PDB file of C-alpha atoms in Angstrom:
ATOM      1  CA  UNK A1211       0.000   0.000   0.000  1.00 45.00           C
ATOM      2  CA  UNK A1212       2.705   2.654   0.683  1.00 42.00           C
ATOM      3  CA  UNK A1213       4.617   1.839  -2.291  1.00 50.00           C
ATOM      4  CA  UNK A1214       1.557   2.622  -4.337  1.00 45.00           C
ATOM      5  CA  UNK A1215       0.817   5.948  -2.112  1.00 47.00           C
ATOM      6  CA  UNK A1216       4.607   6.767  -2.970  1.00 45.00           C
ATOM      7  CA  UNK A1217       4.176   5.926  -6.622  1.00 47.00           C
ATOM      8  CA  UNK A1218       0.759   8.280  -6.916  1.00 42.00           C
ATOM      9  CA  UNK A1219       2.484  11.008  -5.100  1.00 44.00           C
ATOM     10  CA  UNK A1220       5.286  10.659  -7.332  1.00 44.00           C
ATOM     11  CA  UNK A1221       2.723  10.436 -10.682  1.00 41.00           C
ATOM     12  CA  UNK A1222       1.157  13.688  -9.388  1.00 44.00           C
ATOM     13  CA  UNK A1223       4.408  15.798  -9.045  1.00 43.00           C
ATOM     14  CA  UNK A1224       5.228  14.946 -12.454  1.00 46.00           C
ATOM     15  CA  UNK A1225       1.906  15.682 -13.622  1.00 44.00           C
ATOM     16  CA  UNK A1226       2.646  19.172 -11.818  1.00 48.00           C
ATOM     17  CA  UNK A1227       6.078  19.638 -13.573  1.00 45.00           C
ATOM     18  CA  UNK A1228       4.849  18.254 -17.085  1.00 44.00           C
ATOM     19  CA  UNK A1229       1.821  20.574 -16.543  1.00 47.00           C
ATOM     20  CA  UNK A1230       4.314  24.093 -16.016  1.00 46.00           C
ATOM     21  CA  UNK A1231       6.209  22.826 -18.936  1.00 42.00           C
ATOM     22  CA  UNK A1232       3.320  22.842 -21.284  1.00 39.00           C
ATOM     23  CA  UNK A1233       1.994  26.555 -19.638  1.00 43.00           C
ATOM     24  CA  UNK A1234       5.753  27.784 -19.990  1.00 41.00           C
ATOM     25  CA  UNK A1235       5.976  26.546 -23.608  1.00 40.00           C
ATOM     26  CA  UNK A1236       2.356  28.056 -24.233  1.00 38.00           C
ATOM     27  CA  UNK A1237       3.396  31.325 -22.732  1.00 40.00           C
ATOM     28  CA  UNK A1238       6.353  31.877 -24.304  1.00 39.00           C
ATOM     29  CA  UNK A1239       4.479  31.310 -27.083  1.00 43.00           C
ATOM     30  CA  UNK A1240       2.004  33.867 -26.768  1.00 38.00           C
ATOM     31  CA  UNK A1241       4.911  36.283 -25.468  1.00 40.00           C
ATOM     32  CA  UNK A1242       6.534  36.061 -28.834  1.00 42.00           C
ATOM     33  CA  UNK A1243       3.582  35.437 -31.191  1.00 44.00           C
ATOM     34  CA  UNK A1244       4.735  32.256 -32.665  1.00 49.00           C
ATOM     35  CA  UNK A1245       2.136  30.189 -34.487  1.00 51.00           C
ATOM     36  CA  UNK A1246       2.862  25.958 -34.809  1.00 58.00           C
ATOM     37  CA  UNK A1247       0.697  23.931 -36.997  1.00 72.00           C
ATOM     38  CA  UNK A1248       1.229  25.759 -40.318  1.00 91.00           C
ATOM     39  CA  UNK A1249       2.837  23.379 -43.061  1.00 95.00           C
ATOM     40  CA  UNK A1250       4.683  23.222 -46.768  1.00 96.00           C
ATOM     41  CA  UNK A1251       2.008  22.594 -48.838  1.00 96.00           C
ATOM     42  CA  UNK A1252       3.881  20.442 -51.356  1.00 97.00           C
ATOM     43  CA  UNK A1253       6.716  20.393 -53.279  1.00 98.00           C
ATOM     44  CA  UNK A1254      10.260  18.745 -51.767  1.00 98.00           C
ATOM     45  CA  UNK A1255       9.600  19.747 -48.580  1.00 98.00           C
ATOM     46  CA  UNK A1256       5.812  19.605 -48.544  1.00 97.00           C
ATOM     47  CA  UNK A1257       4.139  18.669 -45.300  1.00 96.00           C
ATOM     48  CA  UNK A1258       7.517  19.653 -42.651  1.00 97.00           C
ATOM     49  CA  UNK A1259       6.147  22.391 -40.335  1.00 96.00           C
ATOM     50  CA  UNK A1260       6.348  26.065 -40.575  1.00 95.00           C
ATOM     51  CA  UNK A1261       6.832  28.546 -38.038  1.00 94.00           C
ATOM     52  CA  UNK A1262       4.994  32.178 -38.645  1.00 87.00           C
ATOM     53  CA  UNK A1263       4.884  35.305 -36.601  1.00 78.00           C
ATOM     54  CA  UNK A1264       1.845  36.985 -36.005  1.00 65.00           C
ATOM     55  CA  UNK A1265       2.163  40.640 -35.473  1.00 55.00           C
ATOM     56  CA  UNK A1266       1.884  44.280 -36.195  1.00 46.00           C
ATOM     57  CA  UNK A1267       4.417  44.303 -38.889  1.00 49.00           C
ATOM     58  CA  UNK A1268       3.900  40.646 -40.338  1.00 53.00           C
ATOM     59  CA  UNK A1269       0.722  38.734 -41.426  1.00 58.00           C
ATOM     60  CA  UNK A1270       1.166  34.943 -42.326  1.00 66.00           C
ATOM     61  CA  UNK A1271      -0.541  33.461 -45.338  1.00 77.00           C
ATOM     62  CA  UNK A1272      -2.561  30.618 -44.451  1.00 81.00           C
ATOM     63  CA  UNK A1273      -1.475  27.091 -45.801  1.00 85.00           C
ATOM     64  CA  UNK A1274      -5.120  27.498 -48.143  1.00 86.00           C
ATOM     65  CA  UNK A1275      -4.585  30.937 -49.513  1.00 89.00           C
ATOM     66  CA  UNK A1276      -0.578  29.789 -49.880  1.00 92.00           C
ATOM     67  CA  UNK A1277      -1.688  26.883 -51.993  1.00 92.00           C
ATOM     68  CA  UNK A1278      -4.126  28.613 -53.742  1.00 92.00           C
ATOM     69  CA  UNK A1279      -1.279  31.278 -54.937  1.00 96.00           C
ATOM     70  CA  UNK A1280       0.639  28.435 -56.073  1.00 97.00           C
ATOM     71  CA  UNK A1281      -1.741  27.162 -58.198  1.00 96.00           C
ATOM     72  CA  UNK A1282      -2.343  30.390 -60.193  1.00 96.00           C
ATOM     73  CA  UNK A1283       0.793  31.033 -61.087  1.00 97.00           C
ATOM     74  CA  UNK A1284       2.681  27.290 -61.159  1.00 95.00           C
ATOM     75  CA  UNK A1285       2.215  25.124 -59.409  1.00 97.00           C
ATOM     76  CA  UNK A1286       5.699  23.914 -60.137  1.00 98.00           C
ATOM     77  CA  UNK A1287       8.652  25.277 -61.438  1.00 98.00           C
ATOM     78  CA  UNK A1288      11.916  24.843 -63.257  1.00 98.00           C
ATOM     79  CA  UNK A1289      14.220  27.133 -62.157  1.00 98.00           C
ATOM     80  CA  UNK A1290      14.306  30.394 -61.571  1.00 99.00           C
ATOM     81  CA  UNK A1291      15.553  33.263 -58.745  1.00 99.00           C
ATOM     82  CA  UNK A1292      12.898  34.648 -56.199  1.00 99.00           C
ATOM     83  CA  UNK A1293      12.444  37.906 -54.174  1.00 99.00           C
ATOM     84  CA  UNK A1294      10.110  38.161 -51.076  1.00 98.00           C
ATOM     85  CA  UNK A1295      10.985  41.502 -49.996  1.00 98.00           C
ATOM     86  CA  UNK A1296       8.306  41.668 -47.039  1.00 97.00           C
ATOM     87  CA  UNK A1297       9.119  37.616 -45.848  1.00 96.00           C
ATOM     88  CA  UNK A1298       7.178  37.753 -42.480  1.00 93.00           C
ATOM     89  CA  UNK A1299       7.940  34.106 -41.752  1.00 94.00           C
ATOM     90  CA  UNK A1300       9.336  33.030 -45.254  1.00 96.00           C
ATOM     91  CA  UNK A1301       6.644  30.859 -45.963  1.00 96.00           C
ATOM     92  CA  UNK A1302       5.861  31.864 -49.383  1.00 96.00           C
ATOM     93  CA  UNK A1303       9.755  31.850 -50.915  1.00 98.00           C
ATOM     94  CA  UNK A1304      10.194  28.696 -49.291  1.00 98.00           C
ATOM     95  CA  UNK A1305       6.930  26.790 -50.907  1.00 98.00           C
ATOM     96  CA  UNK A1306       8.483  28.539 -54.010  1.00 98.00           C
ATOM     97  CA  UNK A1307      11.862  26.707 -53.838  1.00 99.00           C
ATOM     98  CA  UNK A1308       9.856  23.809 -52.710  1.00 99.00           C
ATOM     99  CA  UNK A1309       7.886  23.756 -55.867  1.00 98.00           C
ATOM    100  CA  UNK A1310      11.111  24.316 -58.030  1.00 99.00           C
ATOM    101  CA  UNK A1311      13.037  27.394 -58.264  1.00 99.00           C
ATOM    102  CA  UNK A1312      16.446  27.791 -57.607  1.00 99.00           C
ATOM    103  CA  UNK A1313      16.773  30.034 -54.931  1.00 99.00           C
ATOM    104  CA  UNK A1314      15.519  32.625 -53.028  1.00 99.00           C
ATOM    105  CA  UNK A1315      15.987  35.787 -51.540  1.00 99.00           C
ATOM    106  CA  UNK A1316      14.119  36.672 -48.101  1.00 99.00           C
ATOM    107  CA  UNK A1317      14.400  40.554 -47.258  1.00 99.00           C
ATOM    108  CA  UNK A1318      12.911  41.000 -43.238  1.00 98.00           C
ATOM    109  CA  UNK A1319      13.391  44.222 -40.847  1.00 96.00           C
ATOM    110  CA  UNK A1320      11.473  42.450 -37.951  1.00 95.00           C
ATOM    111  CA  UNK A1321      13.929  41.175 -35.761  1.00 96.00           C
ATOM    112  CA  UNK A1322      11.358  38.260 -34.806  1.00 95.00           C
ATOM    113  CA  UNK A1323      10.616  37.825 -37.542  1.00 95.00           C
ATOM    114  CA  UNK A1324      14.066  37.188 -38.883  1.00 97.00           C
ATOM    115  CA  UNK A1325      14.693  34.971 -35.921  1.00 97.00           C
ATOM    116  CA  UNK A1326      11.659  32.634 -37.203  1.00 97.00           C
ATOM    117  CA  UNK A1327      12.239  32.876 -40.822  1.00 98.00           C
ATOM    118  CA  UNK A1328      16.173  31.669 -39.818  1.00 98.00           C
ATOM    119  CA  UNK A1329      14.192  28.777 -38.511  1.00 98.00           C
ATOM    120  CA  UNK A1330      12.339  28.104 -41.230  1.00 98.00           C
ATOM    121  CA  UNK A1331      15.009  27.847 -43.753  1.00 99.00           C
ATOM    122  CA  UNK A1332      17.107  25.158 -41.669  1.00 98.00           C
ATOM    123  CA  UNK A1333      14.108  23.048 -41.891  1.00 98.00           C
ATOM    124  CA  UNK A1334      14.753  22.822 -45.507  1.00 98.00           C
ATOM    125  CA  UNK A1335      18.239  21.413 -44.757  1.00 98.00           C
ATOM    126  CA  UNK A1336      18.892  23.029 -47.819  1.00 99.00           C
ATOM    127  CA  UNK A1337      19.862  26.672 -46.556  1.00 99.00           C
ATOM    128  CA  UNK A1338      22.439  27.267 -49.216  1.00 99.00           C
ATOM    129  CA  UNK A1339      19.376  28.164 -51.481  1.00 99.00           C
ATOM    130  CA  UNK A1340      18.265  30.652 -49.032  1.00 99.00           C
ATOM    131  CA  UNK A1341      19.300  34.271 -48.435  1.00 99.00           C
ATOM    132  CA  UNK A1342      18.394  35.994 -45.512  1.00 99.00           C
ATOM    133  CA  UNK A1343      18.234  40.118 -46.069  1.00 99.00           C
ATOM    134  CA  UNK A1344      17.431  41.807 -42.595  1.00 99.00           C
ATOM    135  CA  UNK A1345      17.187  45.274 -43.638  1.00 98.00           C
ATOM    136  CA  UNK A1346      13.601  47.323 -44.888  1.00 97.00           C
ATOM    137  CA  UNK A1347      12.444  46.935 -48.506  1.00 97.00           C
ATOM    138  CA  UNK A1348      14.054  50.059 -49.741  1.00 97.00           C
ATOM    139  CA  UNK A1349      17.226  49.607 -48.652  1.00 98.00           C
ATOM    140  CA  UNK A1350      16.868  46.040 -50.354  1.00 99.00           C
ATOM    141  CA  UNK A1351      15.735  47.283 -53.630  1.00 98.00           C
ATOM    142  CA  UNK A1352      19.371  49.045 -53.538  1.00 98.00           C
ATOM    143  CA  UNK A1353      21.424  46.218 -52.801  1.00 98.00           C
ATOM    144  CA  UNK A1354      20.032  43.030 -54.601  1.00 98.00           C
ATOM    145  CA  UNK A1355      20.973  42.801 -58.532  1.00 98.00           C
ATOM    146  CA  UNK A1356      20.182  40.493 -61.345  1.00 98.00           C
ATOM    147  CA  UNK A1357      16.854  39.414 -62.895  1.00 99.00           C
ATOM    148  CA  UNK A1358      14.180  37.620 -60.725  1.00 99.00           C
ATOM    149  CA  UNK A1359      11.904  35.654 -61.951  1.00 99.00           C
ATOM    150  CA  UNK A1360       8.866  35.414 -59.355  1.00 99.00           C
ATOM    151  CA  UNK A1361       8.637  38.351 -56.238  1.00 99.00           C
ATOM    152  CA  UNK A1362       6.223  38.721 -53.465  1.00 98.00           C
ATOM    153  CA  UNK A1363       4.673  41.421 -52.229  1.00 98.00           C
ATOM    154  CA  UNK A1364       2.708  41.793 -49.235  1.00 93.00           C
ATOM    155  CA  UNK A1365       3.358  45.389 -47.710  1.00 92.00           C
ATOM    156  CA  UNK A1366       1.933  46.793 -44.386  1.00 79.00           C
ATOM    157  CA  UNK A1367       0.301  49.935 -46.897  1.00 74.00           C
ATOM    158  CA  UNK A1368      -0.320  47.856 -49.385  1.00 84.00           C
ATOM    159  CA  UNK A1369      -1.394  49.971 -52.555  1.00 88.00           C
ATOM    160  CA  UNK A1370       1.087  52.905 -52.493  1.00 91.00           C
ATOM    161  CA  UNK A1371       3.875  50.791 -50.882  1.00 95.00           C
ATOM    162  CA  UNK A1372       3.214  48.111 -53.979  1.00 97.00           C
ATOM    163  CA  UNK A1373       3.311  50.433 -57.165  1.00 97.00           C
ATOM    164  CA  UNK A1374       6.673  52.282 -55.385  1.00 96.00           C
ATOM    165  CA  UNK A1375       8.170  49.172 -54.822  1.00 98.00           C
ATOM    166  CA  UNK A1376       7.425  47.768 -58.670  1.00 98.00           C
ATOM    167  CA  UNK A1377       8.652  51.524 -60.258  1.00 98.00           C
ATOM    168  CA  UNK A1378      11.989  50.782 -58.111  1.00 98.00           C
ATOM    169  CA  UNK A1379      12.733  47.121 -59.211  1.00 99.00           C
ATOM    170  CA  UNK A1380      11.703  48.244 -63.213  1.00 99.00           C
ATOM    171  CA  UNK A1381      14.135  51.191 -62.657  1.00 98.00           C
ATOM    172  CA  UNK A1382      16.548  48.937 -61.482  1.00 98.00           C
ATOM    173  CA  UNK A1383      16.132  46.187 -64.073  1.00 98.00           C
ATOM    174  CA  UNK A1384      15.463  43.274 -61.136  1.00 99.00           C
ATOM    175  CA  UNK A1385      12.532  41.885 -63.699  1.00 99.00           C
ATOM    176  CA  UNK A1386      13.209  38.920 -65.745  1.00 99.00           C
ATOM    177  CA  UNK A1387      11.791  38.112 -69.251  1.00 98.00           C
ATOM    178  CA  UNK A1388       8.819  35.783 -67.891  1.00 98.00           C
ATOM    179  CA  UNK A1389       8.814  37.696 -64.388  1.00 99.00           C
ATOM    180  CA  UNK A1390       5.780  37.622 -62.594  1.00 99.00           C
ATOM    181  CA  UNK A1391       4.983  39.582 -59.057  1.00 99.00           C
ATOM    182  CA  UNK A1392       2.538  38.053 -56.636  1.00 98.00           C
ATOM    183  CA  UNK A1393       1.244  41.448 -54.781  1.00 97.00           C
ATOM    184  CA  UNK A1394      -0.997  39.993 -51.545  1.00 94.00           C
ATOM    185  CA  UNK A1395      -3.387  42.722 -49.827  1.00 94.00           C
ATOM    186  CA  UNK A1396      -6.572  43.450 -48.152  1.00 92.00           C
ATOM    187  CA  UNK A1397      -9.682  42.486 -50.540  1.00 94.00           C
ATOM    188  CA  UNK A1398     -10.752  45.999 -50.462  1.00 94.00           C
ATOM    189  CA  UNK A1399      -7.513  47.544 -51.958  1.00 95.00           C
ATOM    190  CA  UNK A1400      -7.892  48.238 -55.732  1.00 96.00           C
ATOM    191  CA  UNK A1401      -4.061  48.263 -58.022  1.00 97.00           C
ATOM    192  CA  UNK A1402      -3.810  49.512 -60.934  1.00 98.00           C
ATOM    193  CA  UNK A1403      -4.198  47.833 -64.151  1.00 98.00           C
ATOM    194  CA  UNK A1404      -0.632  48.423 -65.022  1.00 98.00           C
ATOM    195  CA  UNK A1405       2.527  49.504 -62.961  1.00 98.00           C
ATOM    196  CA  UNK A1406       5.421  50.475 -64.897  1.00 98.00           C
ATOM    197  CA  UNK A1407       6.426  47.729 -67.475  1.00 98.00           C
ATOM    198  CA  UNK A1408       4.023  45.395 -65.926  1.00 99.00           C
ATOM    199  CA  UNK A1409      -0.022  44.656 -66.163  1.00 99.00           C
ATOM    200  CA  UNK A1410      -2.333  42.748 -64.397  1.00 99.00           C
ATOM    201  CA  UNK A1411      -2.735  38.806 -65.528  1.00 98.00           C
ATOM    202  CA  UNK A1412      -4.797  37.242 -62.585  1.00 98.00           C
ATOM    203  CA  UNK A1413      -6.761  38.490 -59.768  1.00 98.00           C
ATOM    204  CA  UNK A1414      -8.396  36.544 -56.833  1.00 96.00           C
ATOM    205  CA  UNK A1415      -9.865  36.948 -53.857  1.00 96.00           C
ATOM    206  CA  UNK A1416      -9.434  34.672 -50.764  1.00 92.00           C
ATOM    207  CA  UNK A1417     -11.667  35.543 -47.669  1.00 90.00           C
ATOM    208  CA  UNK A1418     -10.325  38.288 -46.289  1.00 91.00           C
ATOM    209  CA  UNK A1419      -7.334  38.297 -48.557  1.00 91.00           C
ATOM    210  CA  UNK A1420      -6.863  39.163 -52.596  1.00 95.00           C
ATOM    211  CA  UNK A1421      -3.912  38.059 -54.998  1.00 96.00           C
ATOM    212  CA  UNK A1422      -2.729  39.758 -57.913  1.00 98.00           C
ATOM    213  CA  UNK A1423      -0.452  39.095 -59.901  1.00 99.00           C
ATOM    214  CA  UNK A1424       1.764  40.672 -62.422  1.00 99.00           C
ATOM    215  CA  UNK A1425       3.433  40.161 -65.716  1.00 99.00           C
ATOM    216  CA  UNK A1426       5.206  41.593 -68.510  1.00 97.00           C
TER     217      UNK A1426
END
């Protein structure tokens, strides 16, 4: 009888302890905004988790509205360079390279955020495909060179930040032949038809969320 009281007493103190784990782990998740149970939607490293950062300066694109992107404008690739000059968590240059291109270039001023998209590119085990910018979009637009061939934009102001950010890269030359630029924003927010050297090719809208894209 004692050595089962002992054994119960014992069962419940670890209880305890695996019990303040789980609230520290929770907490600290809160604390920092991280969100688990996002994914790779397919591609080479479809299905491996993804961490995203929920916050005042980044937004993460659900695994549905991510998948739904990819189908509008792939869904597969051969080749190719990307820009995601607002990452957030890196989710969408990752699925990119997961679905085929190359390799990618992640541009992130949020120091969180930088700390979780780090995180998401060694999950790839591939992080020689991967480079990690942490500086703001403008100063970004100065430093990167050569053609891309796919770039994401999802801006905090979406519609003025978007058609500054497209003038930049065409003044720059950053556009390649068969470019196109995935702009993500608010449903409400209306782009123009054409920006620069580019027009629109597809629109959607996803819930709360609309996609358009540009091409040549």
């Amino acid at each position: 009888m004692f050595g089962l009281k002992k054994s119960v007493i014992l069962t419940k103190i670890s209880c305890r302890k695996s019990n303040r784990k789980v609230r520290f782990s929770f907490s600290f998740c809160l604390l920092f905004g991280i969100i688990n149970g996002m994914k790779i939607v397919s591609g080479i490293y479809g299905g491996r988790p993804l961490k995203t950062l929920e916050g005042k300066t980044t937004r993460p694109t659900s695994d549905k509205v991510r998948g739904a992107i990819f189908n509008m404008i792939g869904p597969y690739f051969e080749g190719g360079r990307v820009l995601d000059l607002y990452a957030g968590s890196g989710g969408l240059s990752i699925e990119a390279v997961s679905r085929g291109m190359s390799s990618a270039v992640l541009v992130e001023r949020d120091r969180k955020a930088q700390a979780v998209v780090a995180e998401n590119i060694q999950m790839t085990k591939e992080v020689g495909k991967f480079q990690l910018l942490k500086i703001d979009a403008e100063r970004a637009l100065e430093q990167v060179s050569g053609e891309f061939d796919l770039i994401f934009l999802d801006p905090p102001y979406a519609k003025e930040q978007i058609v500054a950010d497209i003038e930049k890269m065409a003044e720059r030359e950053l556009f390649a032949e068969n470019v196109m630029v995935v702009c993500e924003t608010d449903k409400s927010v209306e782009l123009p038809e054409e920006i620069a050297c580019l027009g629109i090719w597809k629109e959607k809208i996803y819930g709360i969320s609309k996609v358009t894209v540009y091409v040549r």
